């Protein structure tokens, strides 16, 4: 079993998605600097862009499109730091069940 505090972002090298993966990695490392034990960027091919926490796939571009960082942060938070506030990104209606911004 893989450590649930390890995040892996697998990205397509053929599609040149390294900058997107690195940006998402930076967002996650900044938000969860003391909760994560490791964040790995894994080169892949064939249009892959998958985020895993431990062994669990929490985001797959093929099924869900490209993620907004806030959506991935929520999914990671729910697994590695339940209850941790995500700050301003949660207060301004960035989810389907939240009120819209004024």
Tab-separated table of N, CA and C in Angstrom:
chain	number	residue	atom	x	y	z
A	1	UNK	N	0.846	-1.194	0.000
A	1	UNK	CA	0.000	0.000	0.000
A	1	UNK	C	0.883	1.246	0.000
A	2	UNK	N	0.490	2.225	-0.785
A	2	UNK	CA	1.247	3.461	-0.914
A	2	UNK	C	0.824	4.449	0.165
A	3	UNK	N	1.755	5.275	0.596
A	3	UNK	CA	1.483	6.312	1.591
A	3	UNK	C	0.410	7.261	1.061
A	4	UNK	N	-0.649	7.459	1.835
A	4	UNK	CA	-1.736	8.336	1.384
A	4	UNK	C	-1.342	9.800	1.415
A	5	UNK	N	-0.170	10.111	1.927
A	5	UNK	CA	0.288	11.502	1.915
A	5	UNK	C	1.231	11.765	0.748
A	6	UNK	N	1.261	10.827	-0.192
A	6	UNK	CA	2.059	10.981	-1.408
A	6	UNK	C	1.126	11.314	-2.568
A	7	UNK	N	1.452	12.348	-3.305
A	7	UNK	CA	0.662	12.740	-4.475
A	7	UNK	C	1.522	12.534	-5.708
A	8	UNK	N	0.893	12.015	-6.741
A	8	UNK	CA	1.566	11.814	-8.019
A	8	UNK	C	0.735	12.471	-9.113
A	9	UNK	N	1.399	13.243	-9.950
A	9	UNK	CA	0.753	13.845	-11.113
A	9	UNK	C	1.417	13.238	-12.344
A	10	UNK	N	0.661	12.433	-13.064
A	10	UNK	CA	1.163	11.834	-14.295
A	10	UNK	C	0.681	12.694	-15.458
A	11	UNK	N	1.597	13.106	-16.310
A	11	UNK	CA	1.276	14.039	-17.386
A	11	UNK	C	1.848	13.536	-18.704
A	12	UNK	N	1.259	13.971	-19.813
A	12	UNK	CA	1.685	13.549	-21.141
A	12	UNK	C	2.858	14.404	-21.624
A	13	UNK	N	3.978	13.744	-21.907
A	13	UNK	CA	5.135	14.463	-22.436
A	13	UNK	C	4.932	14.820	-23.906
A	14	UNK	N	4.205	13.977	-24.643
A	14	UNK	CA	3.934	14.258	-26.057
A	14	UNK	C	3.090	15.525	-26.222
A	15	UNK	N	2.234	15.772	-25.246
A	15	UNK	CA	1.328	16.930	-25.281
A	15	UNK	C	1.967	18.183	-24.688
A	16	UNK	N	3.175	18.013	-24.130
A	16	UNK	CA	3.890	19.138	-23.506
A	16	UNK	C	3.137	19.697	-22.301
A	17	UNK	N	2.622	18.790	-21.449
A	17	UNK	CA	1.852	19.209	-20.283
A	17	UNK	C	2.684	19.311	-19.008
A	18	UNK	N	4.007	19.267	-19.125
A	18	UNK	CA	4.859	19.445	-17.952
A	18	UNK	C	4.593	20.775	-17.245
A	19	UNK	N	4.510	21.913	-17.947
A	19	UNK	CA	4.252	23.171	-17.228
A	19	UNK	C	2.943	23.144	-16.432
A	20	UNK	N	1.906	22.540	-16.994
A	20	UNK	CA	0.621	22.435	-16.298
A	20	UNK	C	0.758	21.561	-15.050
A	21	UNK	N	1.464	20.441	-15.189
A	21	UNK	CA	1.665	19.533	-14.054
A	21	UNK	C	2.517	20.200	-12.974
A	22	UNK	N	3.561	20.908	-13.388
A	22	UNK	CA	4.442	21.581	-12.426
A	22	UNK	C	3.694	22.694	-11.689
A	23	UNK	N	2.834	23.413	-12.388
A	23	UNK	CA	2.050	24.476	-11.751
A	23	UNK	C	1.100	23.891	-10.715
A	24	UNK	N	0.420	22.788	-11.074
A	24	UNK	CA	-0.476	22.141	-10.116
A	24	UNK	C	0.314	21.597	-8.923
A	25	UNK	N	1.488	21.035	-9.178
A	25	UNK	CA	2.339	20.537	-8.103
A	25	UNK	C	2.721	21.661	-7.144
A	26	UNK	N	3.086	22.804	-7.690
A	26	UNK	CA	3.445	23.958	-6.848
A	26	UNK	C	2.265	24.398	-6.002
A	27	UNK	N	1.067	24.418	-6.586
A	27	UNK	CA	-0.139	24.787	-5.835
A	27	UNK	C	-0.375	23.824	-4.676
A	28	UNK	N	-0.223	22.528	-4.938
A	28	UNK	CA	-0.446	21.532	-3.887
A	28	UNK	C	0.631	21.592	-2.812
A	29	UNK	N	1.883	21.759	-3.219
A	29	UNK	CA	2.969	21.841	-2.239
A	29	UNK	C	2.849	23.087	-1.370
A	30	UNK	N	2.394	24.170	-1.940
A	30	UNK	CA	2.206	25.391	-1.171
A	30	UNK	C	1.075	25.230	-0.159
A	31	UNK	N	-0.008	24.604	-0.586
A	31	UNK	CA	-1.176	24.432	0.285
A	31	UNK	C	-0.941	23.382	1.360
A	32	UNK	N	-0.262	22.300	1.019
A	32	UNK	CA	-0.092	21.166	1.937
A	32	UNK	C	1.380	20.936	2.278
A	33	UNK	N	2.113	22.012	2.549
A	33	UNK	CA	3.557	21.895	2.765
A	33	UNK	C	3.927	21.009	3.945
A	34	UNK	N	3.104	20.948	4.979
A	34	UNK	CA	3.443	20.103	6.125
A	34	UNK	C	2.678	18.778	6.129
A	35	UNK	N	1.666	18.641	5.267
A	35	UNK	CA	0.860	17.416	5.263
A	35	UNK	C	1.364	16.365	4.280
A	36	UNK	N	1.959	16.783	3.171
A	36	UNK	CA	2.417	15.827	2.168
A	36	UNK	C	3.825	15.346	2.484
A	37	UNK	N	4.048	14.067	2.241
A	37	UNK	CA	5.395	13.514	2.419
A	37	UNK	C	6.169	13.502	1.106
A	38	UNK	N	5.421	13.524	-0.007
A	38	UNK	CA	6.080	13.485	-1.311
A	38	UNK	C	5.092	13.941	-2.380
A	39	UNK	N	5.613	14.609	-3.394
A	39	UNK	CA	4.838	14.930	-4.584
A	39	UNK	C	5.711	14.600	-5.779
A	40	UNK	N	5.221	13.706	-6.630
A	40	UNK	CA	6.004	13.245	-7.771
A	40	UNK	C	5.357	13.655	-9.081
A	41	UNK	N	6.189	14.042	-10.039
A	41	UNK	CA	5.750	14.272	-11.413
A	41	UNK	C	6.192	13.060	-12.219
A	42	UNK	N	5.223	12.397	-12.854
A	42	UNK	CA	5.510	11.167	-13.588
A	42	UNK	C	5.233	11.372	-15.075
A	43	UNK	N	6.272	11.351	-15.899
A	43	UNK	CA	6.065	11.496	-17.339
A	43	UNK	C	5.268	10.314	-17.900
A	44	UNK	N	4.342	10.620	-18.792
A	44	UNK	CA	3.548	9.597	-19.451
A	44	UNK	C	3.335	9.986	-20.902
A	45	UNK	N	2.487	9.225	-21.584
A	45	UNK	CA	2.176	9.499	-22.997
A	45	UNK	C	0.690	9.269	-23.235
A	46	UNK	N	0.264	9.549	-24.446
A	46	UNK	CA	-1.102	9.233	-24.837
A	46	UNK	C	-2.168	10.146	-24.264
A	47	UNK	N	-1.819	11.377	-23.919
A	47	UNK	CA	-2.805	12.324	-23.422
A	47	UNK	C	-3.154	12.182	-21.959
A	48	UNK	N	-2.319	11.484	-21.212
A	48	UNK	CA	-2.610	11.256	-19.799
A	48	UNK	C	-2.398	12.526	-18.963
A	49	UNK	N	-3.305	12.767	-18.042
A	49	UNK	CA	-3.133	13.775	-16.988
A	49	UNK	C	-3.956	13.280	-15.809
A	50	UNK	N	-3.282	12.590	-14.886
A	50	UNK	CA	-3.940	11.915	-13.773
A	50	UNK	C	-3.288	12.352	-12.469
A	51	UNK	N	-4.126	12.624	-11.472
A	51	UNK	CA	-3.640	12.964	-10.134
A	51	UNK	C	-4.023	11.818	-9.202
A	52	UNK	N	-3.025	11.321	-8.487
A	52	UNK	CA	-3.258	10.236	-7.530
A	52	UNK	C	-2.841	10.687	-6.137
A	53	UNK	N	-3.599	10.232	-5.148
A	53	UNK	CA	-3.211	10.377	-3.745
A	53	UNK	C	-3.051	8.953	-3.239
A	54	UNK	N	-1.818	8.603	-2.886
A	54	UNK	CA	-1.545	7.200	-2.595
A	54	UNK	C	-1.804	6.406	-3.864
A	55	UNK	N	-2.593	5.343	-3.753
A	55	UNK	CA	-2.940	4.510	-4.913
A	55	UNK	C	-4.242	4.940	-5.582
A	56	UNK	N	-4.924	5.918	-5.012
A	56	UNK	CA	-6.244	6.302	-5.499
A	56	UNK	C	-6.174	7.408	-6.552
A	57	UNK	N	-6.810	7.181	-7.680
A	57	UNK	CA	-6.935	8.225	-8.703
A	57	UNK	C	-8.018	9.193	-8.229
A	58	UNK	N	-7.634	10.467	-8.055
A	58	UNK	CA	-8.610	11.465	-7.624
A	58	UNK	C	-9.020	12.384	-8.768
A	59	UNK	N	-8.235	12.406	-9.857
A	59	UNK	CA	-8.602	13.215	-11.023
A	59	UNK	C	-8.012	12.569	-12.266
A	60	UNK	N	-8.840	12.397	-13.283
A	60	UNK	CA	-8.390	11.855	-14.558
A	60	UNK	C	-8.935	12.751	-15.669
A	61	UNK	N	-8.055	13.373	-16.407
A	61	UNK	CA	-8.451	14.297	-17.458
A	61	UNK	C	-9.394	13.654	-18.468
A	62	UNK	N	-9.210	12.387	-18.732
A	62	UNK	CA	-10.042	11.712	-19.742
A	62	UNK	C	-11.507	11.632	-19.308
A	63	UNK	N	-11.728	11.605	-18.007
A	63	UNK	CA	-13.099	11.526	-17.492
A	63	UNK	C	-13.635	12.881	-17.054
A	64	UNK	N	-12.755	13.753	-16.575
A	64	UNK	CA	-13.203	14.989	-15.936
A	64	UNK	C	-12.686	16.268	-16.579
A	65	UNK	N	-11.877	16.165	-17.622
A	65	UNK	CA	-11.274	17.357	-18.211
A	65	UNK	C	-10.115	17.840	-17.350
A	66	UNK	N	-9.548	18.971	-17.725
A	66	UNK	CA	-8.455	19.506	-16.919
A	66	UNK	C	-9.006	20.093	-15.634
A	67	UNK	N	-8.316	19.844	-14.522
A	67	UNK	CA	-8.832	20.313	-13.234
A	67	UNK	C	-8.503	21.767	-12.942
A	68	UNK	N	-9.383	22.397	-12.211
A	68	UNK	CA	-9.061	23.672	-11.574
A	68	UNK	C	-8.277	23.316	-10.320
A	69	UNK	N	-7.271	24.093	-9.953
A	69	UNK	CA	-6.487	23.769	-8.760
A	69	UNK	C	-7.344	23.616	-7.504
A	70	UNK	N	-8.377	24.432	-7.360
A	70	UNK	CA	-9.220	24.357	-6.162
A	70	UNK	C	-9.901	22.998	-6.049
A	71	UNK	N	-10.353	22.445	-7.164
A	71	UNK	CA	-11.008	21.141	-7.140
A	71	UNK	C	-10.037	20.062	-6.682
A	72	UNK	N	-8.812	20.088	-7.201
A	72	UNK	CA	-7.813	19.090	-6.803
A	72	UNK	C	-7.414	19.297	-5.345
A	73	UNK	N	-7.279	20.549	-4.925
A	73	UNK	CA	-6.932	20.825	-3.523
A	73	UNK	C	-7.970	20.239	-2.584
A	74	UNK	N	-9.248	20.362	-2.925
A	74	UNK	CA	-10.302	19.793	-2.077
A	74	UNK	C	-10.169	18.277	-1.990
A	75	UNK	N	-9.944	17.638	-3.134
A	75	UNK	CA	-9.826	16.181	-3.159
A	75	UNK	C	-8.620	15.707	-2.358
A	76	UNK	N	-7.503	16.400	-2.504
A	76	UNK	CA	-6.299	16.048	-1.747
A	76	UNK	C	-6.533	16.314	-0.264
A	77	UNK	N	-7.091	17.469	0.056
A	77	UNK	CA	-7.369	17.820	1.454
A	77	UNK	C	-8.228	16.759	2.135
A	78	UNK	N	-9.262	16.289	1.450
A	78	UNK	CA	-10.170	15.303	2.035
A	78	UNK	C	-9.461	14.001	2.378
A	79	UNK	N	-8.323	13.753	1.742
A	79	UNK	CA	-7.588	12.511	1.989
A	79	UNK	C	-6.399	12.681	2.925
A	80	UNK	N	-5.746	13.827	2.903
A	80	UNK	CA	-4.535	13.988	3.704
A	80	UNK	C	-4.702	14.916	4.906
A	81	UNK	N	-5.689	15.797	4.868
A	81	UNK	CA	-5.870	16.764	5.967
A	81	UNK	C	-7.345	17.160	6.088
A	82	UNK	N	-8.223	16.182	6.376
A	82	UNK	CA	-9.646	16.503	6.475
A	82	UNK	C	-9.891	17.654	7.446
A	83	UNK	N	-10.735	18.561	7.050
A	83	UNK	CA	-11.054	19.688	7.918
A	83	UNK	C	-10.153	20.892	7.744
A	84	UNK	N	-9.042	20.730	7.022
A	84	UNK	CA	-8.136	21.866	6.821
A	84	UNK	C	-8.827	22.905	5.941
A	85	UNK	N	-8.891	24.153	6.402
A	85	UNK	CA	-9.489	25.184	5.553
A	85	UNK	C	-8.574	25.502	4.372
A	86	UNK	N	-9.189	25.771	3.232
A	86	UNK	CA	-8.410	26.103	2.041
A	86	UNK	C	-8.371	27.600	1.779
A	87	UNK	N	-8.834	28.377	2.729
A	87	UNK	CA	-8.723	29.825	2.612
A	87	UNK	C	-9.702	30.418	1.628
A	88	UNK	N	-9.251	31.478	0.952
A	88	UNK	CA	-10.135	32.261	0.092
A	88	UNK	C	-10.768	31.464	-1.035
A	89	UNK	N	-10.131	30.408	-1.496
A	89	UNK	CA	-10.693	29.652	-2.612
A	89	UNK	C	-11.988	28.948	-2.240
A	90	UNK	N	-12.215	28.679	-0.976
A	90	UNK	CA	-13.474	28.064	-0.553
A	90	UNK	C	-14.534	29.105	-0.227
A	91	UNK	N	-14.145	30.303	0.070
A	91	UNK	CA	-15.100	31.330	0.491
A	91	UNK	C	-15.827	31.998	-0.656
A	92	UNK	N	-15.359	31.811	-1.884
A	92	UNK	CA	-15.925	32.566	-2.992
A	92	UNK	C	-16.696	31.730	-3.995
A	93	UNK	N	-17.310	30.653	-3.540
A	93	UNK	CA	-18.212	29.920	-4.412
A	93	UNK	C	-17.562	29.231	-5.584
A	94	UNK	N	-16.476	28.505	-5.350
A	94	UNK	CA	-15.814	27.795	-6.436
A	94	UNK	C	-16.314	26.376	-6.617
A	95	UNK	N	-17.384	26.007	-5.948
A	95	UNK	CA	-17.932	24.673	-6.152
A	95	UNK	C	-19.375	24.793	-6.593
A	96	UNK	N	-19.918	23.695	-7.089
A	96	UNK	CA	-21.278	23.711	-7.619
A	96	UNK	C	-22.325	23.992	-6.549
A	97	UNK	N	-22.025	23.687	-5.290
A	97	UNK	CA	-23.019	23.859	-4.239
A	97	UNK	C	-22.804	25.134	-3.430
A	98	UNK	N	-21.896	25.988	-3.868
A	98	UNK	CA	-21.633	27.232	-3.156
A	98	UNK	C	-22.299	28.393	-3.886
A	99	UNK	N	-22.616	29.442	-3.161
A	99	UNK	CA	-23.202	30.607	-3.833
A	99	UNK	C	-22.186	31.256	-4.766
A	100	UNK	N	-22.696	31.893	-5.813
A	100	UNK	CA	-21.805	32.574	-6.756
A	100	UNK	C	-21.243	33.839	-6.147
A	101	UNK	N	-20.145	34.297	-6.741
A	101	UNK	CA	-19.532	35.557	-6.310
A	101	UNK	C	-20.483	36.706	-6.593
A	102	UNK	N	-20.460	37.730	-5.746
A	102	UNK	CA	-21.306	38.894	-6.022
A	102	UNK	C	-20.817	39.650	-7.243
